[in-house]
């Protein structure tokens, strides 16, 4: 009968789902432990994974030549900063950086592990235009990813990052379903491959701030994108307890003429995340997306201070520009400024550690922390 047929089909579907849910990567216990540690209370992640080209742009702003010696010096300055382990749980590195050493011959990965900081690695190879669209993008890097992840694990990395980039354009209907589905599937394949090789995948579907859209529209798009991502992660049998999410905050576009308060941004962001991010995810580490250092810290603090909405995951930071801008300026490429730069970096990191607990009082870094880091169509 039709009723019996329906029951049989349902039983098969449930059995298939249970079998898929029962699959776990070989490194499951380690993945879960690492992901949980990265989301430790009062700590966050330093994104020091700028490509050679991107760090060159940063260096040019302070008149420093972009060469391997200067890149090594700058990263060592950050990693050696005293007491940074009190507020930094992990560092994302570019491939060159993962294999670099300190001036006295200690591999960066070993230096970080000695400070109880988890080494991480950026594994995507950049974005290209997505065929079938008029300017939307897809992220590359899946070819050979498993072998690269195995090498990175041997070099000491224990987590990875892959950045997908989506844009809001209401007139063009961006992000299109094609762009959302393609980027979600790539993120899911990346995550599954990383877990198979022992690396915790940070899933980063960034929606750029560019444009005049409202905060309400950003919230709508953020929920659609994240729902698509988590459907793809489920389809690819990714162990959510061994992942982290790195999303944009829900903000009005950079050209929007209707500003929002920090409290509004915090509410919209947490509300959107509650609607689509499973509670199995241990931590959400936000990208700064071009906000000033102080804005990024205050916004994180506001989200961790909300009392009207529960937060089943740790809410923390994974900042690049919003952790480094003042330190980079203080350094200026001069060895004699290293201590000053380290202090600026530590001050900003401590501020974000406090914000991850909802305890930041504001004011760290002074006027420099209020300078914009926004770059239109940001790519690295």
mmCIF file of C-alpha atoms in Angstrom:
data_model
loop_
_atom_site.group_PDB
_atom_site.id
_atom_site.type_symbol
_atom_site.label_atom_id
_atom_site.label_comp_id
_atom_site.label_asym_id
_atom_site.label_seq_id
_atom_site.Cartn_x
_atom_site.Cartn_y
_atom_site.Cartn_z
ATOM 1 C CA UNK A 1 0.000 0.000 0.000
ATOM 2 C CA UNK A 2 1.106 3.635 -0.365
ATOM 3 C CA UNK A 3 1.390 3.933 3.427
ATOM 4 C CA UNK A 4 3.713 0.927 3.687
ATOM 5 C CA UNK A 5 5.754 2.206 0.736
ATOM 6 C CA UNK A 6 6.133 5.581 2.443
ATOM 7 C CA UNK A 7 7.278 3.906 5.673
ATOM 8 C CA UNK A 8 9.847 1.845 3.768
ATOM 9 C CA UNK A 9 11.222 4.903 2.019
ATOM 10 C CA UNK A 10 11.404 6.767 5.329
ATOM 11 C CA UNK A 11 13.228 3.864 6.964
ATOM 12 C CA UNK A 12 15.798 3.770 4.151
ATOM 13 C CA UNK A 13 16.309 7.531 4.395
ATOM 14 C CA UNK A 14 16.799 7.398 8.157
ATOM 15 C CA UNK A 15 19.214 4.484 7.855
ATOM 16 C CA UNK A 16 21.262 6.327 5.241
ATOM 17 C CA UNK A 17 21.345 9.461 7.385
ATOM 18 C CA UNK A 18 22.430 7.511 10.446
ATOM 19 C CA UNK A 19 25.206 5.765 8.504
ATOM 20 C CA UNK A 20 26.505 9.082 7.202
ATOM 21 C CA UNK A 21 26.312 10.667 10.641
ATOM 22 C CA UNK A 22 28.295 7.765 12.084
ATOM 23 C CA UNK A 23 31.302 8.407 9.825
ATOM 24 C CA UNK A 24 34.177 10.171 11.554
ATOM 25 C CA UNK A 25 37.652 11.169 10.388
ATOM 26 C CA UNK A 26 40.585 9.234 11.847
ATOM 27 C CA UNK A 27 41.706 12.304 13.796
ATOM 28 C CA UNK A 28 38.250 12.998 15.281
ATOM 29 C CA UNK A 29 39.315 13.277 18.928
ATOM 30 C CA UNK A 30 42.259 15.541 18.097
ATOM 31 C CA UNK A 31 40.106 17.727 15.830
ATOM 32 C CA UNK A 32 37.499 18.241 18.530
ATOM 33 C CA UNK A 33 40.150 19.031 21.133
ATOM 34 C CA UNK A 34 41.936 21.529 18.869
ATOM 35 C CA UNK A 35 38.732 23.311 17.849
ATOM 36 C CA UNK A 36 37.686 23.620 21.469
ATOM 37 C CA UNK A 37 41.088 25.015 22.453
ATOM 38 C CA UNK A 38 41.040 27.591 19.646
ATOM 39 C CA UNK A 39 37.775 28.891 21.082
ATOM 40 C CA UNK A 40 39.107 29.108 24.653
ATOM 41 C CA UNK A 41 37.521 31.775 26.835
ATOM 42 C CA UNK A 42 39.201 35.146 26.465
ATOM 43 C CA UNK A 43 41.349 34.107 23.519
ATOM 44 C CA UNK A 44 41.227 34.447 19.739
ATOM 45 C CA UNK A 45 43.197 33.934 16.550
ATOM 46 C CA UNK A 46 45.812 36.128 14.885
ATOM 47 C CA UNK A 47 45.364 36.067 11.108
ATOM 48 C CA UNK A 48 48.946 36.510 9.868
ATOM 49 C CA UNK A 49 48.290 34.763 6.558
ATOM 50 C CA UNK A 50 48.681 37.701 4.200
ATOM 51 C CA UNK A 51 50.011 36.632 0.828
ATOM 52 C CA UNK A 52 53.319 38.003 -0.413
ATOM 53 C CA UNK A 53 51.450 40.580 -2.500
ATOM 54 C CA UNK A 54 49.172 41.701 0.306
ATOM 55 C CA UNK A 55 51.915 42.074 2.899
ATOM 56 C CA UNK A 56 53.756 44.094 0.264
ATOM 57 C CA UNK A 57 50.895 46.591 0.217
ATOM 58 C CA UNK A 58 51.038 46.835 4.012
ATOM 59 C CA UNK A 59 54.804 47.318 3.940
ATOM 60 C CA UNK A 60 54.565 49.995 1.255
ATOM 61 C CA UNK A 61 52.350 52.051 3.594
ATOM 62 C CA UNK A 62 55.298 52.304 6.036
ATOM 63 C CA UNK A 63 58.077 52.492 3.435
ATOM 64 C CA UNK A 64 59.438 48.968 3.961
ATOM 65 C CA UNK A 65 60.737 46.779 1.138
ATOM 66 C CA UNK A 66 58.735 43.606 0.577
ATOM 67 C CA UNK A 67 61.343 40.845 0.793
ATOM 68 C CA UNK A 68 61.583 37.561 2.680
ATOM 69 C CA UNK A 69 63.936 38.981 5.318
ATOM 70 C CA UNK A 70 61.519 41.761 6.258
ATOM 71 C CA UNK A 71 58.523 39.425 6.183
ATOM 72 C CA UNK A 72 60.344 37.044 8.535
ATOM 73 C CA UNK A 73 61.376 39.869 10.869
ATOM 74 C CA UNK A 74 57.863 41.245 11.110
ATOM 75 C CA UNK A 75 56.193 37.889 11.768
ATOM 76 C CA UNK A 76 58.857 36.975 14.355
ATOM 77 C CA UNK A 77 58.181 40.277 16.117
ATOM 78 C CA UNK A 78 54.507 39.347 16.441
ATOM 79 C CA UNK A 79 55.048 35.717 17.427
ATOM 80 C CA UNK A 80 57.710 36.497 20.038
ATOM 81 C CA UNK A 81 55.613 39.130 21.801
ATOM 82 C CA UNK A 82 55.741 38.373 25.514
ATOM 83 C CA UNK A 83 52.514 37.119 27.139
ATOM 84 C CA UNK A 84 50.643 37.029 23.830
ATOM 85 C CA UNK A 85 49.601 33.458 24.633
ATOM 86 C CA UNK A 86 47.286 34.875 27.303
ATOM 87 C CA UNK A 87 44.923 36.181 24.622
ATOM 88 C CA UNK A 88 45.941 34.390 21.389
ATOM 89 C CA UNK A 89 45.086 30.695 20.965
ATOM 90 C CA UNK A 90 46.122 30.246 17.329
ATOM 91 C CA UNK A 91 47.946 31.894 14.432
ATOM 92 C CA UNK A 92 47.018 31.486 10.758
ATOM 93 C CA UNK A 93 50.118 31.619 8.556
ATOM 94 C CA UNK A 94 50.893 31.846 4.862
ATOM 95 C CA UNK A 95 52.814 28.838 3.509
ATOM 96 C CA UNK A 96 56.119 30.736 3.419
ATOM 97 C CA UNK A 97 55.715 31.691 7.074
ATOM 98 C CA UNK A 98 54.949 28.148 8.236
ATOM 99 C CA UNK A 99 58.371 27.035 7.035
ATOM 100 C CA UNK A 100 60.298 30.065 8.297
ATOM 101 C CA UNK A 101 62.445 30.166 11.451
ATOM 102 C CA UNK A 102 63.364 32.715 14.072
ATOM 103 C CA UNK A 103 66.675 34.528 13.906
ATOM 104 C CA UNK A 104 68.184 31.874 16.183
ATOM 105 C CA UNK A 105 66.931 28.954 14.105
ATOM 106 C CA UNK A 106 63.687 27.900 15.807
ATOM 107 C CA UNK A 107 60.866 27.011 13.371
ATOM 108 C CA UNK A 108 57.932 29.373 13.795
ATOM 109 C CA UNK A 109 55.603 26.416 14.374
ATOM 110 C CA UNK A 110 57.803 25.259 17.267
ATOM 111 C CA UNK A 111 57.999 28.762 18.724
ATOM 112 C CA UNK A 112 54.207 29.021 18.739
ATOM 113 C CA UNK A 113 53.669 25.552 20.187
ATOM 114 C CA UNK A 114 56.163 26.347 22.981
ATOM 115 C CA UNK A 115 53.932 29.337 23.840
ATOM 116 C CA UNK A 116 50.842 27.065 23.790
ATOM 117 C CA UNK A 117 49.584 28.689 20.573
ATOM 118 C CA UNK A 118 48.259 26.450 17.794
ATOM 119 C CA UNK A 119 49.909 26.923 14.376
ATOM 120 C CA UNK A 120 47.492 27.228 11.444
ATOM 121 C CA UNK A 121 47.788 27.554 7.676
ATOM 122 C CA UNK A 122 45.911 29.277 4.856
ATOM 123 C CA UNK A 123 45.252 26.628 2.200
ATOM 124 C CA UNK A 124 43.185 28.297 -0.511
ATOM 125 C CA UNK A 125 44.999 29.691 -3.552
ATOM 126 C CA UNK A 126 42.890 32.785 -4.146
ATOM 127 C CA UNK A 127 39.728 33.719 -6.007
ATOM 128 C CA UNK A 128 38.814 33.727 -9.679
ATOM 129 C CA UNK A 129 35.725 34.894 -11.529
ATOM 130 C CA UNK A 130 32.970 32.297 -11.343
ATOM 131 C CA UNK A 131 31.939 31.229 -14.877
ATOM 132 C CA UNK A 132 28.261 31.847 -15.494
ATOM 133 C CA UNK A 133 28.216 35.065 -13.481
ATOM 134 C CA UNK A 134 29.051 38.674 -14.234
ATOM 135 C CA UNK A 135 31.843 39.201 -11.752
ATOM 136 C CA UNK A 136 31.110 36.971 -8.776
ATOM 137 C CA UNK A 137 33.960 34.823 -7.525
ATOM 138 C CA UNK A 138 34.912 31.270 -6.626
ATOM 139 C CA UNK A 139 37.851 30.191 -4.467
ATOM 140 C CA UNK A 140 40.508 27.852 -5.862
ATOM 141 C CA UNK A 141 42.812 25.351 -4.192
ATOM 142 C CA UNK A 142 41.071 21.970 -4.002
ATOM 143 C CA UNK A 143 43.466 20.307 -6.464
ATOM 144 C CA UNK A 144 46.180 18.546 -4.483
ATOM 145 C CA UNK A 145 44.773 19.829 -1.194
ATOM 146 C CA UNK A 146 44.960 16.502 0.647
ATOM 147 C CA UNK A 147 48.687 16.136 -0.065
ATOM 148 C CA UNK A 148 49.367 19.737 0.944
ATOM 149 C CA UNK A 149 47.401 19.295 4.180
ATOM 150 C CA UNK A 150 49.417 16.183 5.004
ATOM 151 C CA UNK A 151 52.643 18.171 4.545
ATOM 152 C CA UNK A 152 51.331 21.043 6.660
ATOM 153 C CA UNK A 153 50.383 18.628 9.431
ATOM 154 C CA UNK A 154 53.907 17.217 9.391
ATOM 155 C CA UNK A 155 55.260 20.780 9.609
ATOM 156 C CA UNK A 156 53.240 21.385 12.783
ATOM 157 C CA UNK A 157 49.998 22.976 11.570
ATOM 158 C CA UNK A 158 46.834 21.786 13.294
ATOM 159 C CA UNK A 159 44.175 23.963 11.682
ATOM 160 C CA UNK A 160 43.530 25.582 8.328
ATOM 161 C CA UNK A 161 41.612 28.408 6.716
ATOM 162 C CA UNK A 162 39.816 28.803 3.382
ATOM 163 C CA UNK A 163 38.205 32.131 2.435
ATOM 164 C CA UNK A 164 35.168 32.327 0.202
ATOM 165 C CA UNK A 165 34.158 35.804 -0.960
ATOM 166 C CA UNK A 166 30.606 36.930 -1.682
ATOM 167 C CA UNK A 167 29.277 40.357 -2.544
ATOM 168 C CA UNK A 168 25.939 42.043 -1.988
ATOM 169 C CA UNK A 169 24.460 43.939 -4.938
ATOM 170 C CA UNK A 170 20.693 44.210 -4.745
ATOM 171 C CA UNK A 171 20.338 45.472 -8.317
ATOM 172 C CA UNK A 172 22.213 42.478 -9.729
ATOM 173 C CA UNK A 173 20.716 39.991 -7.294
ATOM 174 C CA UNK A 174 24.102 39.215 -5.705
ATOM 175 C CA UNK A 175 25.015 36.931 -4.205
ATOM 176 C CA UNK A 176 23.367 34.668 -6.756
ATOM 177 C CA UNK A 177 22.277 31.148 -5.887
ATOM 178 C CA UNK A 178 25.055 29.873 -8.135
ATOM 179 C CA UNK A 179 27.696 31.816 -6.212
ATOM 180 C CA UNK A 180 26.313 30.725 -2.855
ATOM 181 C CA UNK A 181 26.101 27.060 -3.852
ATOM 182 C CA UNK A 182 29.513 26.938 -5.529
ATOM 183 C CA UNK A 183 31.302 28.601 -2.613
ATOM 184 C CA UNK A 184 29.427 26.552 -0.023
ATOM 185 C CA UNK A 185 30.349 23.300 -1.786
ATOM 186 C CA UNK A 186 34.018 24.297 -2.080
ATOM 187 C CA UNK A 187 34.104 25.195 1.616
ATOM 188 C CA UNK A 188 32.572 21.824 2.461
ATOM 189 C CA UNK A 189 35.002 19.835 0.291
ATOM 190 C CA UNK A 190 37.907 21.785 1.794
ATOM 191 C CA UNK A 191 36.610 21.082 5.316
ATOM 192 C CA UNK A 192 36.220 17.355 4.682
ATOM 193 C CA UNK A 193 39.699 17.098 3.138
ATOM 194 C CA UNK A 194 41.307 19.015 6.002
ATOM 195 C CA UNK A 195 39.684 16.782 8.596
ATOM 196 C CA UNK A 196 40.839 13.677 6.746
ATOM 197 C CA UNK A 197 44.420 14.913 7.201
ATOM 198 C CA UNK A 198 44.101 16.063 10.819
ATOM 199 C CA UNK A 199 43.549 19.806 10.340
ATOM 200 C CA UNK A 200 40.632 21.680 11.919
ATOM 201 C CA UNK A 201 38.978 23.651 9.105
ATOM 202 C CA UNK A 202 38.034 27.260 9.704
ATOM 203 C CA UNK A 203 35.069 27.851 7.401
ATOM 204 C CA UNK A 204 35.095 31.447 6.153
ATOM 205 C CA UNK A 205 32.233 32.611 3.928
ATOM 206 C CA UNK A 206 32.949 36.350 3.924
ATOM 207 C CA UNK A 207 30.282 38.748 2.721
ATOM 208 C CA UNK A 208 32.086 41.980 1.865
ATOM 209 C CA UNK A 209 31.054 45.308 3.390
ATOM 210 C CA UNK A 210 31.105 47.020 -0.023
ATOM 211 C CA UNK A 211 27.849 48.649 -1.119
ATOM 212 C CA UNK A 212 24.885 50.722 0.089
ATOM 213 C CA UNK A 213 22.819 47.842 1.520
ATOM 214 C CA UNK A 214 21.067 48.075 4.880
ATOM 215 C CA UNK A 215 21.857 46.034 7.958
ATOM 216 C CA UNK A 216 18.527 44.245 7.506
ATOM 217 C CA UNK A 217 19.509 43.097 4.023
ATOM 218 C CA UNK A 218 22.951 42.036 5.226
ATOM 219 C CA UNK A 219 21.261 39.906 7.900
ATOM 220 C CA UNK A 220 19.014 38.259 5.310
ATOM 221 C CA UNK A 221 21.924 37.445 2.989
ATOM 222 C CA UNK A 222 24.141 36.247 5.844
ATOM 223 C CA UNK A 223 21.462 33.782 6.940
ATOM 224 C CA UNK A 224 20.969 32.511 3.379
ATOM 225 C CA UNK A 225 24.694 32.031 2.840
ATOM 226 C CA UNK A 226 25.288 30.275 6.166
ATOM 227 C CA UNK A 227 22.279 27.999 5.671
ATOM 228 C CA UNK A 228 23.712 26.986 2.292
ATOM 229 C CA UNK A 229 27.149 26.399 3.841
ATOM 230 C CA UNK A 230 25.879 24.198 6.656
ATOM 231 C CA UNK A 231 23.748 22.153 4.260
ATOM 232 C CA UNK A 232 26.902 21.497 2.190
ATOM 233 C CA UNK A 233 28.942 20.654 5.301
ATOM 234 C CA UNK A 234 26.277 18.135 6.300
ATOM 235 C CA UNK A 235 26.190 16.605 2.813
ATOM 236 C CA UNK A 236 29.976 16.158 2.993
ATOM 237 C CA UNK A 237 29.848 14.498 6.429
ATOM 238 C CA UNK A 238 31.996 17.156 8.075
ATOM 239 C CA UNK A 239 32.412 16.721 11.833
ATOM 240 C CA UNK A 240 31.048 20.064 13.067
ATOM 241 C CA UNK A 241 32.562 19.660 16.529
ATOM 242 C CA UNK A 242 35.964 19.708 14.815
ATOM 243 C CA UNK A 243 35.372 22.961 12.880
ATOM 244 C CA UNK A 244 35.180 26.695 13.461
ATOM 245 C CA UNK A 245 33.170 29.350 11.624
ATOM 246 C CA UNK A 246 34.753 32.652 10.567
ATOM 247 C CA UNK A 247 31.920 34.896 9.354
ATOM 248 C CA UNK A 248 31.449 38.572 8.736
ATOM 249 C CA UNK A 249 29.600 40.602 11.320
ATOM 250 C CA UNK A 250 26.152 41.752 10.208
ATOM 251 C CA UNK A 251 26.689 45.421 9.347
ATOM 252 C CA UNK A 252 25.258 47.962 6.914
ATOM 253 C CA UNK A 253 27.235 48.395 3.693
ATOM 254 C CA UNK A 254 30.161 50.799 3.579
ATOM 255 C CA UNK A 255 28.091 53.203 1.435
ATOM 256 C CA UNK A 256 24.869 52.924 3.435
ATOM 257 C CA UNK A 257 23.545 56.308 4.576
ATOM 258 C CA UNK A 258 21.754 54.786 7.559
ATOM 259 C CA UNK A 259 24.355 54.031 10.235
ATOM 260 C CA UNK A 260 23.696 51.530 13.005
ATOM 261 C CA UNK A 261 24.730 51.450 16.623
ATOM 262 C CA UNK A 262 27.109 48.896 18.080
ATOM 263 C CA UNK A 263 24.186 47.377 19.994
ATOM 264 C CA UNK A 264 22.132 46.992 16.800
ATOM 265 C CA UNK A 265 25.019 45.353 14.980
ATOM 266 C CA UNK A 266 25.536 42.943 17.843
ATOM 267 C CA UNK A 267 21.871 42.012 18.019
ATOM 268 C CA UNK A 268 21.461 41.432 14.271
ATOM 269 C CA UNK A 269 24.667 39.365 14.137
ATOM 270 C CA UNK A 270 23.823 37.076 17.050
ATOM 271 C CA UNK A 271 20.231 36.723 15.899
ATOM 272 C CA UNK A 272 21.314 35.645 12.403
ATOM 273 C CA UNK A 273 23.837 33.162 13.775
ATOM 274 C CA UNK A 274 21.258 31.651 16.144
ATOM 275 C CA UNK A 275 18.968 30.992 13.189
ATOM 276 C CA UNK A 276 21.411 28.959 11.108
ATOM 277 C CA UNK A 277 24.600 27.882 12.928
ATOM 278 C CA UNK A 278 24.288 24.477 14.651
ATOM 279 C CA UNK A 279 25.080 24.312 18.349
ATOM 280 C CA UNK A 280 27.601 21.536 17.608
ATOM 281 C CA UNK A 281 30.001 24.211 16.310
ATOM 282 C CA UNK A 282 32.278 25.028 19.277
ATOM 283 C CA UNK A 283 33.341 28.560 18.345
ATOM 284 C CA UNK A 284 32.711 31.417 15.959
ATOM 285 C CA UNK A 285 35.723 33.633 15.304
ATOM 286 C CA UNK A 286 34.775 36.802 13.467
ATOM 287 C CA UNK A 287 36.719 38.488 10.699
ATOM 288 C CA UNK A 288 37.105 42.244 11.024
ATOM 289 C CA UNK A 289 36.263 42.994 7.393
ATOM 290 C CA UNK A 290 37.959 46.378 7.230
ATOM 291 C CA UNK A 291 36.583 47.798 10.477
ATOM 292 C CA UNK A 292 38.915 49.962 12.510
ATOM 293 C CA UNK A 293 40.781 48.234 15.318
ATOM 294 C CA UNK A 294 38.537 49.830 17.919
ATOM 295 C CA UNK A 295 35.298 49.141 16.012
ATOM 296 C CA UNK A 296 36.135 45.449 15.676
ATOM 297 C CA UNK A 297 36.863 45.196 19.397
ATOM 298 C CA UNK A 298 33.788 47.129 20.519
ATOM 299 C CA UNK A 299 31.513 45.133 18.231
ATOM 300 C CA UNK A 300 32.855 41.821 19.540
ATOM 301 C CA UNK A 301 32.424 43.058 23.089
ATOM 302 C CA UNK A 302 28.818 44.070 22.393
ATOM 303 C CA UNK A 303 27.974 40.593 21.086
ATOM 304 C CA UNK A 304 29.414 38.994 24.200
ATOM 305 C CA UNK A 305 27.473 41.413 26.397
ATOM 306 C CA UNK A 306 24.020 40.642 25.000
ATOM 307 C CA UNK A 307 21.647 39.318 27.633
ATOM 308 C CA UNK A 308 18.475 39.012 25.533
ATOM 309 C CA UNK A 309 19.858 36.271 23.257
ATOM 310 C CA UNK A 310 21.661 33.100 24.295
ATOM 311 C CA UNK A 311 24.945 32.192 22.604
ATOM 312 C CA UNK A 312 25.572 28.429 22.437
ATOM 313 C CA UNK A 313 29.033 28.875 20.917
ATOM 314 C CA UNK A 314 32.091 30.876 21.964
ATOM 315 C CA UNK A 315 32.185 34.215 20.099
ATOM 316 C CA UNK A 316 35.748 35.355 19.535
ATOM 317 C CA UNK A 317 38.040 36.965 16.964
ATOM 318 C CA UNK A 318 40.221 35.991 14.027
ATOM 319 C CA UNK A 319 41.570 39.389 13.059
ATOM 320 C CA UNK A 320 44.335 40.441 10.705
ATOM 321 C CA UNK A 321 44.285 44.174 10.078
ATOM 322 C CA UNK A 322 42.325 44.841 13.288
ATOM 323 C CA UNK A 323 45.142 43.276 15.339
ATOM 324 C CA UNK A 324 48.158 44.457 13.378
ATOM 325 C CA UNK A 325 47.556 47.961 12.023
ATOM 326 C CA UNK A 326 48.934 49.887 14.999
ATOM 327 C CA UNK A 327 51.794 47.427 15.517
ATOM 328 C CA UNK A 328 52.838 47.664 11.879
ATOM 329 C CA UNK A 329 52.889 51.451 12.043
ATOM 330 C CA UNK A 330 54.855 51.405 15.301
ATOM 331 C CA UNK A 331 57.443 49.029 13.823
ATOM 332 C CA UNK A 332 58.084 50.989 10.632
ATOM 333 C CA UNK A 333 60.620 48.379 9.525
ATOM 334 C CA UNK A 334 63.158 49.442 12.172
ATOM 335 C CA UNK A 335 64.718 46.981 14.613
ATOM 336 C CA UNK A 336 64.875 49.633 17.326
ATOM 337 C CA UNK A 337 61.055 49.892 17.203
ATOM 338 C CA UNK A 338 60.453 46.194 17.839
ATOM 339 C CA UNK A 339 59.599 46.588 21.535
ATOM 340 C CA UNK A 340 57.205 49.444 20.789
ATOM 341 C CA UNK A 341 55.493 47.424 18.061
ATOM 342 C CA UNK A 342 55.186 44.373 20.310
ATOM 343 C CA UNK A 343 53.555 46.507 22.987
ATOM 344 C CA UNK A 344 51.039 47.908 20.498
ATOM 345 C CA UNK A 345 50.228 44.383 19.315
ATOM 346 C CA UNK A 346 49.843 43.072 22.867
ATOM 347 C CA UNK A 347 47.598 45.981 23.834
ATOM 348 C CA UNK A 348 45.271 45.293 20.914
ATOM 349 C CA UNK A 349 45.271 41.539 21.490
ATOM 350 C CA UNK A 350 44.495 42.015 25.185
ATOM 351 C CA UNK A 351 41.626 44.339 24.285
ATOM 352 C CA UNK A 352 40.112 41.683 22.025
ATOM 353 C CA UNK A 353 40.658 39.003 24.656
ATOM 354 C CA UNK A 354 38.622 41.145 27.047
ATOM 355 C CA UNK A 355 35.983 41.678 24.350
ATOM 356 C CA UNK A 356 35.683 37.915 23.890
ATOM 357 C CA UNK A 357 34.564 37.859 27.532
ATOM 358 C CA UNK A 358 32.318 40.919 27.224
ATOM 359 C CA UNK A 359 34.632 42.879 29.543
ATOM 360 C CA UNK A 360 36.252 45.485 27.268
ATOM 361 C CA UNK A 361 35.920 49.062 28.533
ATOM 362 C CA UNK A 362 37.191 50.812 25.385
ATOM 363 C CA UNK A 363 40.077 53.151 24.634
ATOM 364 C CA UNK A 364 42.922 50.750 23.823
ATOM 365 C CA UNK A 365 45.344 52.085 21.244
ATOM 366 C CA UNK A 366 44.112 55.678 21.320
ATOM 367 C CA UNK A 367 43.548 57.587 18.076
ATOM 368 C CA UNK A 368 45.511 55.135 15.924
ATOM 369 C CA UNK A 369 43.005 52.390 16.720
ATOM 370 C CA UNK A 370 40.218 54.485 15.202
ATOM 371 C CA UNK A 371 41.829 54.740 11.752
ATOM 372 C CA UNK A 372 40.031 52.908 8.964
ATOM 373 C CA UNK A 373 41.269 49.580 7.597
ATOM 374 C CA UNK A 374 38.624 49.328 4.895
ATOM 375 C CA UNK A 375 39.761 48.351 1.395
ATOM 376 C CA UNK A 376 37.195 48.139 -1.388
ATOM 377 C CA UNK A 377 36.874 44.655 -2.954
ATOM 378 C CA UNK A 378 39.427 43.409 -0.427
ATOM 379 C CA UNK A 379 41.521 40.472 -1.594
ATOM 380 C CA UNK A 380 44.525 38.701 -0.134
#
